[in-house]
Amino acid sequence: MQPTTTPRFDPRVSGLSQQVKTLAEPQLVYSEKARDVRAEYLDGALHLYRYEDILTINKHQDVLGNGGRGGSFGHDEKLIPLEIDGPEHKKWRRLLDPMFAPKRVQRLEDDIRRLAARLIDDARAEGGAEWYRAFCAPLPCQTFLGLVGAPLADLDFFVEFKEGVVHPKGETTEEIDANMATAGAKLLEYFNGFLADKRARLDRDDDVIAELMRSEVGGEPLTQADLINILFLLMFAGLDTVTSSLSCLISWLGRNPERRAEILAAPELLLPAVEELMRYESPVPSGMRFAQRDIDLGDGLLVPAGTQINAFWAAANVDPTFHEDPLRVDFHRERIRSMTFASGVHRCLGSHLARLELRIALETLLDRIPLYEIDADALTYNNIAVRSVTNLPVTIR
Amino acid sequence: MRLRLAKEQCVGHALCHATDPDLFPIDDDGYSSIDSVEVGPAVAARARRGVGACPERALLLEE
Ligand code: HEM
Ligand code: SF4
């Protein structure tokens, strides 16, 4: 069990993340760590950097996921399914998996395409714009509102509170949690009202929340608390990650116009390009795992029971002991295996939706403004929690 | 050769399916629905590609 003497490690304020906080290319650091260090204790957490080690940890039956030390994110309950493990986790994934399966999310394709086109045209009409705000943020937000069946008219209200919950201000864990809780309470109030509305017209809707309202888990209908929990999770896991990923990909293609030309010349490269860029950019850099028993990772690396592990997906993705020439971005790789969406039972539930949104967003962008230019010097990278480019000025000639 | 799925290792990335939907079918939950199939030499390259795409090593190709 957890030794009570180890302080709780918070990857938002400590560990390797702090060392690469604002680097435009943390990949160099990550790759060296994977090559030379393999594993190290920083601020009380064992940092793992290699693909094989992380793969083993992620599928180990004696390892708990992100919730191994209780809930976080300014929400009292543990988030389903991110922060739960074992049979309980399996039960919820069984319910949620089909709702986010490739076949199912495919239905959203046309809506996302229309939305992307409209946002791009609006931004283009303005000439120069800051694309984190003009495109990267609203696309997943509106997709989310559609997915859960919330009114699009609430977008601005919603974005404001979601920012407070997902990007709380503060320098310490306590400050961050307090600010998060304030924003979380407002959002809770919104969702309570929204769910009441929704129950009233349940028979007409076929979105995820309507479906969940009609579902049963273990023979019981879902409680209001469960529904709110899932809404929170979708918001956390599904909004910012796609926004940030988009900002990273648009920036990379903006900084490398000759590589963008490769895709423009051969559109079938778009799919592998998204996959390869997501490997390289690895927008969710790391996750927490908790060893319940001693685990032997081989070659002298022992993980004692009670260890808090900060598993660096981003380092595994550029690990030279696993990938050939990992720092080269190559759209023609024979195979692209990555930890971008983690691995094992906590594999990102939204990976299919995320890939769909990213592909359509880039397809639409490259179709409408293939020769966009960015101000590379103005880009502001932030690699804490989720890697993103929060200042992304795009010029269109 | 035989294409086999280690079912307990599959967590539904569906990346095998993305390389070749016909050779690597998935179920309604997004998990591989392969049990064990014989693949001829003509599709060996396609099979290898799909097997290589699985981040979990859940798919196995046995000569
Ligand atoms: C490009 C965008 C995304 C990236 C890079 C990403 C990445 C990840 C990663 C690395 C994890 C594993 C976390 C851990 O166990 O430590 C995860 C889990 C999760 N993601 Fe995503 N995600 C993205 C988009 C989405 C979307 C759109 C949704 C919406 C449905 C979503 C829902 C989830 C859920 C529910 C989990 C928890 C799964 C579980 O614990 O069983 N994600 N994601
Ligand atoms: S890629 Fe691997 S884990 Fe994913 S569906 Fe195929 S077999 Fe399963």
Coordinates of C-alpha atoms and ligand atoms in Angstrom, one line a residue:
Chain A
M1 CA 0.0 0.0 0.0
Q2 CA 1.0 3.7 -0.3
P3 CA 3.6 4.7 2.3
T4 CA 2.0 7.7 4.0
T5 CA 5.3 9.5 4.3
T6 CA 5.6 10.2 0.5
P7 CA 4.0 13.5 -0.3
R8 CA 1.4 13.3 -3.1
F9 CA 3.1 14.0 -6.4
D10 CA 1.3 16.5 -8.6
P11 CA 2.6 16.5 -12.2
R12 CA 1.1 20.0 -12.7
V13 CA 3.6 21.5 -10.3
S14 CA 6.6 19.1 -10.1
G15 CA 8.7 16.5 -11.8
L16 CA 10.1 16.6 -15.4
S17 CA 7.1 18.6 -16.7
Q18 CA 8.6 21.7 -14.9
Q19 CA 11.9 21.3 -16.7
V20 CA 10.3 21.4 -20.2
K21 CA 7.5 23.8 -19.3
T22 CA 7.7 26.1 -22.2
L23 CA 10.0 24.4 -24.7
A24 CA 9.0 24.4 -28.3
E25 CA 10.7 21.1 -28.8
P26 CA 10.7 19.0 -25.6
Q27 CA 11.0 16.0 -27.8
L28 CA 14.8 16.4 -27.6
V29 CA 14.8 16.2 -23.8
Y30 CA 12.3 13.3 -23.8
S31 CA 14.3 11.3 -26.3
E32 CA 17.5 11.7 -24.3
K33 CA 15.8 10.7 -21.1
A34 CA 14.5 7.5 -22.8
R35 CA 17.9 6.7 -24.2
D36 CA 20.2 7.6 -21.3
V37 CA 18.1 7.6 -18.1
R38 CA 15.3 5.1 -18.7
A39 CA 13.9 5.8 -15.2
E40 CA 14.5 8.2 -12.3
Y41 CA 12.9 9.6 -9.2
L42 CA 12.0 13.3 -9.4
D43 CA 10.1 14.9 -6.5
G44 CA 9.2 11.5 -5.1
A45 CA 7.7 10.0 -8.3
L46 CA 9.3 7.4 -10.4
H47 CA 9.5 8.8 -13.9
L48 CA 9.4 6.2 -16.6
Y49 CA 10.6 7.1 -20.1
R50 CA 10.7 3.9 -22.2
Y51 CA 8.0 2.4 -24.3
E52 CA 8.4 -1.2 -23.2
D53 CA 8.5 -0.3 -19.5
I54 CA 5.4 1.8 -19.8
L55 CA 3.6 -0.8 -21.9
T56 CA 4.3 -3.4 -19.1
I57 CA 3.2 -1.1 -16.3
N58 CA 0.0 -0.1 -18.2
K59 CA -1.1 -3.7 -18.5
H60 CA 0.1 -4.9 -15.1
Q61 CA -2.7 -6.2 -12.9
D62 CA -1.1 -4.8 -9.8
V63 CA -1.0 -1.2 -11.1
L64 CA -3.7 1.4 -10.5
G65 CA -4.5 4.2 -12.9
N66 CA -4.7 8.0 -12.3
G67 CA -7.1 7.6 -9.5
G68 CA -4.8 5.3 -7.4
R69 CA -4.6 8.0 -4.9
G70 CA -8.1 9.3 -4.9
G71 CA -10.0 11.8 -7.2
S72 CA -8.6 15.1 -8.4
F73 CA -9.7 17.8 -10.8
G74 CA -11.9 19.7 -8.3
H75 CA -14.6 17.1 -8.4
D76 CA -15.4 15.2 -5.2
E77 CA -16.1 11.8 -6.7
K78 CA -13.5 9.8 -8.7
L79 CA -14.0 10.4 -12.4
I80 CA -15.5 7.5 -14.3
P81 CA -13.6 5.7 -15.9
L82 CA -10.3 7.6 -15.6
E83 CA -9.8 7.3 -11.9
I84 CA -11.3 3.9 -11.2
D85 CA -9.8 0.5 -11.6
G86 CA -10.6 -3.2 -11.6
P87 CA -14.1 -4.7 -12.2
E88 CA -15.8 -1.4 -11.6
H89 CA -13.7 0.2 -14.3
K90 CA -14.5 -2.7 -16.7
K91 CA -18.2 -2.3 -16.0
W92 CA -18.2 1.3 -17.0
R93 CA -16.0 0.9 -20.0
R94 CA -18.4 -1.8 -21.2
L95 CA -21.2 0.7 -21.1
L96 CA -19.2 3.6 -22.7
D97 CA -17.1 1.8 -25.3
P98 CA -19.9 1.3 -27.9
M99 CA -20.9 5.0 -27.5
F100 CA -17.4 6.1 -28.6
A101 CA -16.5 3.2 -30.9
P102 CA -15.2 4.0 -34.4
K103 CA -18.5 3.1 -36.1
R104 CA -20.5 5.3 -33.7
V105 CA -18.4 8.5 -33.9
Q106 CA -18.3 8.2 -37.6
R107 CA -21.9 9.6 -37.6
L108 CA -20.5 12.9 -36.4
E109 CA -18.3 13.3 -39.5
D110 CA -20.6 15.5 -41.6
D111 CA -21.4 17.8 -38.7
I112 CA -17.8 18.3 -37.8
R113 CA -16.9 19.0 -41.4
R114 CA -19.6 21.7 -41.7
L115 CA -18.5 23.2 -38.4
A116 CA -14.8 23.2 -39.4
A117 CA -15.6 24.9 -42.7
R118 CA -17.7 27.5 -41.0
L119 CA -15.1 28.4 -38.4
I120 CA -12.4 28.5 -41.0
D121 CA -14.4 30.8 -43.3
D122 CA -15.2 33.1 -40.4
A123 CA -11.5 33.3 -39.4
R124 CA -10.5 33.8 -43.0
A125 CA -13.0 36.7 -43.4
E126 CA -11.0 38.4 -40.6
G127 CA -7.7 38.1 -42.5
G128 CA -5.3 37.5 -39.7
A129 CA -6.5 35.8 -36.6
E130 CA -5.4 34.0 -33.5
W131 CA -6.3 30.4 -34.2
Y132 CA -6.3 28.9 -30.7
R133 CA -9.3 31.0 -30.0
A134 CA -10.7 31.2 -33.6
F135 CA -10.5 27.5 -34.4
C136 CA -8.8 25.1 -32.1
A137 CA -11.0 25.8 -29.1
P138 CA -14.5 26.2 -30.6
L139 CA -14.3 23.1 -32.9
P140 CA -14.1 20.5 -30.1
C141 CA -16.4 22.6 -27.8
Q142 CA -19.2 22.7 -30.3
T143 CA -18.6 19.0 -31.2
F144 CA -18.9 18.2 -27.5
L145 CA -22.2 20.2 -27.1
G146 CA -23.6 18.3 -30.1
L147 CA -22.4 15.0 -28.7
V148 CA -24.1 15.4 -25.4
G149 CA -27.1 17.3 -26.8
A150 CA -26.5 20.6 -25.1
P151 CA -27.7 23.8 -26.8
L152 CA -25.1 25.5 -29.0
A153 CA -26.4 28.8 -27.8
D154 CA -24.7 28.1 -24.5
L155 CA -21.2 27.9 -26.1
D156 CA -19.7 31.1 -24.7
F157 CA -21.0 30.5 -21.2
F158 CA -19.8 27.0 -21.4
V159 CA -16.3 27.9 -22.7
E160 CA -15.8 30.4 -19.8
F161 CA -16.5 27.8 -17.1
K162 CA -14.8 25.0 -18.7
E163 CA -11.6 27.2 -18.9
G164 CA -11.8 27.7 -15.2
V165 CA -12.1 24.0 -14.5
V166 CA -9.6 22.8 -17.0
H167 CA -7.1 25.7 -16.7
P168 CA -7.4 26.8 -13.1
K169 CA -5.1 29.6 -12.1
G170 CA -2.7 29.1 -9.2
E171 CA 0.9 28.3 -8.4
T172 CA 0.4 25.5 -5.7
T173 CA -1.8 22.4 -5.6
E174 CA -4.0 24.1 -3.0
E175 CA -4.5 27.3 -5.0
I176 CA -5.2 25.3 -8.2
D177 CA -7.7 23.1 -6.5
A178 CA -9.5 26.0 -4.9
N179 CA -9.9 27.8 -8.1
M180 CA -11.0 24.7 -9.9
A181 CA -13.6 24.0 -7.2
T182 CA -15.2 27.5 -7.7
A183 CA -15.5 27.1 -11.4
G184 CA -16.6 23.4 -11.0
A185 CA -19.5 24.5 -8.7
K186 CA -20.8 26.9 -11.4
L187 CA -20.5 24.2 -14.1
L188 CA -22.3 21.8 -11.8
E189 CA -25.2 24.2 -11.5
Y190 CA -25.3 24.4 -15.3
F191 CA -25.3 20.7 -15.8
N192 CA -28.0 20.2 -13.2
G193 CA -30.3 22.5 -15.1
F194 CA -29.3 20.9 -18.4
L195 CA -30.0 17.4 -17.2
A196 CA -33.5 18.3 -15.9
D197 CA -34.3 19.8 -19.3
K198 CA -33.0 16.8 -21.0
R199 CA -35.1 14.3 -19.0
A200 CA -38.2 16.2 -20.2
R201 CA -37.5 15.4 -23.9
L202 CA -35.7 12.1 -23.5
D203 CA -37.7 10.2 -26.0
R204 CA -36.7 12.4 -28.9
D205 CA -32.9 12.5 -28.4
D206 CA -30.3 10.0 -29.4
D207 CA -27.1 11.7 -28.1
V208 CA -24.7 10.2 -25.6
I209 CA -26.4 11.7 -22.5
A210 CA -29.9 10.6 -23.6
E211 CA -28.6 7.1 -24.2
L212 CA -26.9 7.1 -20.8
M213 CA -30.2 8.2 -19.2
R214 CA -31.9 5.2 -20.7
S215 CA -29.1 2.8 -19.8
E216 CA -28.7 0.6 -16.7
V217 CA -25.5 -0.4 -14.9
G218 CA -25.8 -3.5 -12.7
G219 CA -29.5 -3.5 -13.2
E220 CA -30.0 0.1 -12.0
P221 CA -30.5 3.3 -14.0
L222 CA -27.6 5.8 -13.7
T223 CA -27.9 8.3 -10.9
Q224 CA -27.8 12.0 -11.5
A225 CA -24.4 12.0 -9.8
D226 CA -23.1 9.4 -12.3
L227 CA -24.4 11.4 -15.2
I228 CA -22.7 14.6 -14.0
N229 CA -19.5 12.7 -13.3
I230 CA -19.5 11.5 -16.9
L231 CA -20.2 15.0 -18.2
F232 CA -17.3 16.3 -16.3
L233 CA -15.0 13.6 -17.6
L234 CA -16.0 14.2 -21.2
M235 CA -15.3 17.8 -20.7
F236 CA -11.9 17.2 -19.1
A237 CA -10.8 14.5 -21.3
G238 CA -12.4 15.5 -24.6
L239 CA -12.3 19.3 -25.0
D240 CA -8.9 20.5 -24.1
T241 CA -7.0 17.6 -25.4
V242 CA -8.4 18.0 -28.9
T243 CA -8.0 21.8 -28.8
S244 CA -4.4 21.5 -27.7
S245 CA -3.6 18.7 -30.2
L246 CA -5.0 20.9 -33.0
S247 CA -2.9 23.8 -31.9
C248 CA 0.2 21.6 -32.0
L249 CA -0.5 20.1 -35.4
I250 CA -1.4 23.4 -37.1
S251 CA 1.7 25.0 -35.6
W252 CA 4.0 22.2 -36.7
L253 CA 2.6 22.3 -40.3
G254 CA 3.0 26.0 -40.1
R255 CA 6.6 25.8 -39.1
N256 CA 7.3 23.2 -41.7
P257 CA 5.7 24.4 -45.0
E258 CA 7.8 22.0 -47.1
R259 CA 6.4 19.0 -45.2
R260 CA 2.9 20.4 -45.5
A261 CA 3.5 20.5 -49.3
E262 CA 4.1 16.7 -49.1
I263 CA 0.6 16.2 -47.8
L264 CA -0.9 18.7 -50.3
A265 CA 0.7 16.7 -53.1
A266 CA -0.5 13.4 -51.8
P267 CA -3.7 13.7 -49.8
E268 CA -3.6 10.0 -48.8
L269 CA -0.7 11.0 -46.5
L270 CA -3.0 13.0 -44.3
L271 CA -4.0 10.0 -42.2
P272 CA -0.5 8.7 -41.5
A273 CA 0.6 12.4 -41.0
V274 CA -1.9 12.9 -38.3
E275 CA -0.8 9.7 -36.6
E276 CA 2.9 10.5 -36.9
L277 CA 2.5 14.1 -35.8
M278 CA 0.5 13.0 -32.8
R279 CA 3.3 10.6 -31.9
Y280 CA 5.8 13.4 -32.2
E281 CA 3.8 16.1 -30.5
S282 CA 2.3 13.8 -27.9
P283 CA -0.1 16.4 -26.5
V284 CA -0.8 14.5 -23.2
P285 CA 2.8 14.2 -22.0
S286 CA 2.3 11.8 -19.1
G287 CA 0.0 10.1 -16.7
M288 CA 0.1 8.7 -13.2
R289 CA 0.2 5.0 -12.2
F290 CA 0.4 3.4 -8.8
A291 CA 2.2 0.1 -8.1
Q292 CA 0.4 -2.1 -5.5
R293 CA 3.1 -4.7 -5.4
D294 CA 6.8 -5.0 -6.2
I295 CA 7.2 -5.1 -10.0
D296 CA 10.4 -6.1 -11.8
L297 CA 10.8 -4.4 -15.1
G298 CA 14.0 -6.3 -15.9
D299 CA 17.6 -5.3 -16.3
G300 CA 17.8 -4.2 -12.7
L301 CA 14.8 -1.9 -12.7
L302 CA 12.6 -2.7 -9.7
V303 CA 9.5 -0.8 -8.9
P304 CA 8.7 -1.2 -5.2
A305 CA 5.1 -1.6 -3.9
G306 CA 3.7 1.9 -3.1
T307 CA 5.6 3.7 -5.8
Q308 CA 3.9 6.6 -7.5
I309 CA 4.8 6.5 -11.2
N310 CA 4.8 9.3 -13.6
A311 CA 4.7 7.5 -17.0
F312 CA 5.9 9.7 -19.8
W313 CA 3.9 8.8 -22.9
A314 CA 5.7 11.6 -24.7
A315 CA 9.1 10.1 -23.9
A316 CA 7.9 6.6 -24.9
N317 CA 6.9 8.1 -28.2
V318 CA 10.4 9.3 -29.0
D319 CA 12.2 6.4 -27.3
P320 CA 15.2 5.4 -29.5
T321 CA 15.3 2.0 -27.9
F322 CA 11.9 1.3 -29.4
H323 CA 11.4 3.6 -32.5
E324 CA 13.8 4.0 -35.4
D325 CA 15.1 7.5 -35.7
P326 CA 12.3 8.8 -33.4
L327 CA 13.1 12.5 -33.8
R328 CA 12.4 12.4 -37.5
V329 CA 8.9 13.1 -38.5
D330 CA 8.2 10.7 -41.3
F331 CA 4.8 10.3 -43.0
H332 CA 5.9 7.1 -44.7
R333 CA 6.8 5.0 -41.6
E334 CA 6.3 1.3 -42.0
R335 CA 4.4 1.4 -38.7
I336 CA 3.6 4.1 -36.2
R337 CA 3.0 2.7 -32.7
S338 CA 2.5 5.3 -30.0
M339 CA 1.4 6.0 -26.5
T340 CA -0.3 9.2 -27.5
F341 CA -3.6 7.8 -26.2
A342 CA -1.9 5.7 -23.5
S343 CA -2.2 1.9 -23.5
G344 CA -3.8 -0.9 -21.5
V345 CA -7.3 -0.7 -20.0
H346 CA -7.2 3.1 -19.6
R347 CA -6.6 3.5 -23.3
C348 CA -8.3 6.8 -24.2
L349 CA -12.0 6.2 -24.6
G350 CA -12.2 9.2 -27.0
S351 CA -9.3 8.2 -29.3
H352 CA -11.6 7.5 -32.2
L353 CA -13.5 10.7 -31.8
A354 CA -10.2 12.6 -31.3
R355 CA -8.7 11.1 -34.5
L356 CA -11.9 11.9 -36.4
E357 CA -11.9 15.6 -35.3
L358 CA -8.2 16.0 -36.0
R359 CA -8.4 14.5 -39.4
I360 CA -11.4 16.5 -40.5
A361 CA -10.1 19.7 -39.1
L362 CA -6.8 19.4 -41.0
E363 CA -8.4 18.1 -44.1
T364 CA -10.8 21.1 -44.2
L365 CA -8.0 23.5 -43.3
L366 CA -5.6 22.3 -46.0
D367 CA -8.4 22.3 -48.5
R368 CA -9.5 25.9 -47.8
I369 CA -6.3 27.6 -46.9
P370 CA -3.4 25.3 -47.9
L371 CA -0.8 28.1 -47.8
Y372 CA -1.6 29.6 -44.4
E373 CA 1.4 31.2 -42.7
I374 CA 2.1 31.5 -39.0
D375 CA 4.2 33.8 -37.0
A376 CA 6.7 31.2 -35.7
D377 CA 8.3 33.6 -33.2
A378 CA 5.0 34.4 -31.6
L379 CA 4.0 30.8 -30.8
T380 CA 3.6 30.2 -27.1
Y381 CA 4.1 26.5 -26.1
N382 CA 3.0 25.2 -22.7
N383 CA 3.8 21.6 -21.9
I384 CA 2.2 21.3 -18.5
A385 CA -0.7 18.8 -18.3
V386 CA -1.5 19.1 -22.0
R387 CA 0.9 20.5 -24.5
S388 CA -0.6 23.4 -26.4
V389 CA 0.2 26.5 -28.4
T390 CA -2.0 29.1 -26.8
N391 CA -0.9 32.0 -29.0
L392 CA -1.1 30.9 -32.7
P393 CA -1.3 33.9 -35.1
V394 CA -2.2 32.7 -38.6
T395 CA -2.0 34.9 -41.7
I396 CA -3.8 34.2 -44.9
R397 CA -2.7 35.8 -48.1
Chain B
M1 CA 0.5 -18.5 -41.7
R2 CA -1.9 -17.8 -38.9
L3 CA -3.2 -14.5 -37.7
R4 CA -4.2 -14.7 -34.0
L5 CA -5.6 -12.3 -31.5
A6 CA -4.5 -12.5 -27.8
K7 CA -8.0 -11.3 -26.8
E8 CA -7.1 -10.3 -23.2
Q9 CA -4.4 -7.9 -24.6
C10 CA -6.8 -6.1 -27.0
V11 CA -8.0 -2.8 -25.6
G12 CA -9.7 -1.4 -28.6
H13 CA -7.3 1.0 -30.3
A14 CA -8.7 -0.2 -33.6
L15 CA -5.4 0.8 -35.3
C16 CA -5.2 -2.7 -36.9
H17 CA -8.6 -1.9 -38.4
A18 CA -7.4 1.4 -39.7
T19 CA -4.7 -0.2 -41.8
D20 CA -7.1 -2.7 -43.4
P21 CA -10.7 -2.9 -42.4
D22 CA -11.4 -6.2 -44.3
L23 CA -8.5 -8.1 -42.8
F24 CA -8.9 -6.7 -39.3
P25 CA -12.6 -6.5 -38.5
I26 CA -13.7 -4.9 -35.2
D27 CA -16.9 -5.3 -33.2
D28 CA -19.4 -2.7 -32.1
D29 CA -17.3 -1.8 -29.1
G30 CA -14.3 -1.1 -31.3
Y31 CA -12.3 -4.2 -30.3
S32 CA -10.8 -6.7 -32.7
S33 CA -13.2 -9.5 -33.5
I34 CA -10.5 -11.7 -35.0
D35 CA -10.1 -15.1 -33.3
S36 CA -7.6 -16.9 -35.4
V37 CA -7.5 -16.9 -39.2
E38 CA -5.3 -18.5 -41.8
V39 CA -3.7 -15.9 -44.1
G40 CA -2.2 -16.8 -47.5
P41 CA 1.1 -15.4 -48.8
A42 CA -0.8 -12.9 -51.0
V43 CA -2.0 -11.0 -47.9
A44 CA 1.1 -11.5 -45.7
A45 CA 2.3 -7.9 -46.2
R46 CA -1.1 -6.5 -45.3
A47 CA -1.3 -8.8 -42.3
R48 CA 2.2 -7.7 -41.1
R49 CA 1.2 -4.1 -41.4
G50 CA -1.9 -4.5 -39.3
V51 CA -0.1 -6.6 -36.7
G52 CA 2.7 -4.0 -36.5
A53 CA 0.1 -1.2 -35.9
C54 CA -1.1 -2.6 -32.7
P55 CA 0.5 -0.7 -29.8
E56 CA -0.4 -3.5 -27.3
R57 CA 1.1 -6.4 -29.4
A58 CA -2.3 -8.1 -29.1
L59 CA -2.0 -9.5 -32.7
L60 CA 0.3 -12.3 -33.5
L61 CA 1.4 -13.7 -36.8
E62 CA 2.6 -17.3 -36.6
E63 CA 4.6 -18.6 -39.5
Ligands
HEM1 C1 -6.2 14.2 -29.2 C2 -7.0 14.2 -28.1 C3 -6.8 13.3 -27.0 C4 -5.7 12.8 -26.4 C5 -4.2 13.1 -26.8 C6 -6.1 11.9 -25.3 C7 -5.2 11.3 -24.5 C8 -5.6 10.4 -23.5 C9 -4.7 9.7 -22.6 C10 -3.2 9.7 -22.7 C11 -5.4 9.0 -21.7 C12 -4.9 8.1 -20.6 C13 -4.9 8.8 -19.3 C14 -4.4 7.9 -18.2 O1 -4.9 6.8 -18.1 O2 -3.5 8.3 -17.6 C15 -6.8 9.3 -22.0 C16 -7.9 8.8 -21.3 C17 -9.2 9.1 -21.6 N1 -9.7 9.9 -22.6 FE1 -8.6 10.8 -24.0 N2 -7.4 11.9 -25.2 C18 -7.9 12.7 -26.2 C19 -9.2 13.0 -26.5 C20 -10.3 12.5 -25.9 C21 -11.7 12.7 -26.2 C22 -12.2 13.5 -27.4 C23 -12.5 12.1 -25.3 C24 -13.9 12.1 -25.3 C25 -14.7 11.1 -25.2 C26 -11.5 11.4 -24.4 C27 -11.9 10.6 -23.3 C28 -11.0 9.9 -22.5 C29 -11.5 9.1 -21.4 C30 -12.9 8.9 -20.9 C31 -10.3 8.6 -20.8 C32 -10.2 7.7 -19.6 C33 -10.3 6.2 -20.1 C34 -10.1 5.3 -18.9 O3 -9.5 5.6 -17.9 O4 -10.6 4.2 -19.1 N3 -10.3 11.7 -24.8 N4 -6.9 10.2 -23.1
SF4_2 S1 -4.9 -2.4 -32.6 FE1 -4.5 -4.0 -31.1 S2 -5.6 -3.4 -29.3 FE2 -6.3 -2.2 -31.0 S3 -8.2 -3.3 -31.8 FE3 -6.5 -3.9 -33.0 S4 -5.8 -5.7 -31.8 FE4 -7.0 -4.6 -30.4

